[in-house]
């Protein structure tokens, strides 16, 4: 996966879409840094009273990418691995399996979900613009805009990066507000 984020042309101010995508990419990159390079023990570690693990968190965020951006925004299917999961039998499947899967598998699921989201979001913005509708309607009849969906994804990453920050510090002491310049996803 490349870590390139949408960049405005040197002669123009960034558009609103470029700005939103840039913030989302910055949050994705920080999340990736906070959760990167761990072995099974690191991905399975818990802290305090929480059963949350970094492996479960990575896989959960991958599911959110699929649910929020592929399904609800773009109107696509969940795709693998989500389309074969019985969430009625195990509503927290991603949390449980993310704590047990190999690091390679956990990271691959997230990278694949992000790459798919990037492609779908670019298509949706091109077709609908930021003021266009998402592909679902809330129970109260409201349909969120593309902009609202992207802002919700930024918020989702920000919240879970905070969780990752606490967990990662407990695992090996890694702290910091953002990924270093030489970090690659």
Coordinates of C-alpha atoms in Angstrom, one line a residue, residues 17-81:
X17 CA -12.3 17.0 -0.7
X18 CA -8.4 17.1 -0.8
X19 CA -8.4 18.6 2.7
X20 CA -10.8 16.0 4.1
X21 CA -8.9 13.1 2.4
X22 CA -5.6 14.5 3.7
X23 CA -6.8 14.5 7.3
X24 CA -8.2 11.0 6.9
X25 CA -4.8 9.8 5.4
X26 CA -2.9 11.5 8.3
X27 CA -5.1 9.7 10.8
X28 CA -4.7 6.4 8.9
X29 CA -0.9 6.9 8.8
X30 CA -0.7 7.6 12.6
X31 CA -2.9 4.6 13.3
X32 CA -0.7 2.4 11.2
X33 CA 2.4 3.7 13.0
X34 CA 0.9 3.1 16.4
X35 CA 0.0 -0.4 15.5
X36 CA 3.0 -1.4 13.3
X37 CA 5.8 -3.9 13.6
X38 CA 4.4 -6.0 16.5
X39 CA 4.6 -9.7 16.9
X40 CA 1.8 -11.9 18.2
X41 CA 2.6 -11.1 21.8
X42 CA 2.4 -7.3 21.1
X43 CA -0.8 -7.6 19.1
X44 CA -2.4 -9.7 21.9
X45 CA -1.4 -7.6 24.9
X46 CA -4.1 -5.9 26.9
X47 CA -3.9 -3.2 29.5
X48 CA -6.0 -2.0 32.4
X49 CA -9.4 -3.5 32.7
X50 CA -10.0 -3.6 28.9
X51 CA -9.8 -6.8 26.8
X52 CA -9.0 -4.7 23.7
X53 CA -5.9 -5.7 21.8
X54 CA -4.0 -3.9 19.1
X55 CA -4.7 -6.9 16.8
X56 CA -8.4 -6.7 17.4
X57 CA -8.3 -2.9 17.0
X58 CA -6.5 -3.2 13.6
X59 CA -9.1 -5.7 12.4
X60 CA -12.0 -3.7 13.7
X61 CA -10.8 -0.6 11.9
X62 CA -10.6 -2.7 8.7
X63 CA -14.2 -3.7 9.2
X64 CA -15.2 -0.1 9.7
X65 CA -13.5 0.8 6.4
X66 CA -15.6 -1.9 4.7
X67 CA -18.8 -1.1 6.5
X68 CA -18.7 2.6 6.4
X69 CA -17.0 3.4 3.1
X70 CA -17.6 0.4 0.9
X71 CA -21.1 -0.6 2.0
X72 CA -22.7 2.6 3.4
X73 CA -21.0 5.2 1.3
X74 CA -20.3 3.4 -2.0
X75 CA -23.1 0.8 -2.0
X76 CA -20.8 -2.1 -2.5
X77 CA -20.8 -5.5 -0.8
X78 CA -18.6 -6.2 2.3
X79 CA -16.2 -8.4 0.4
X80 CA -13.6 -10.8 1.9
X81 CA -13.2 -11.7 4.7

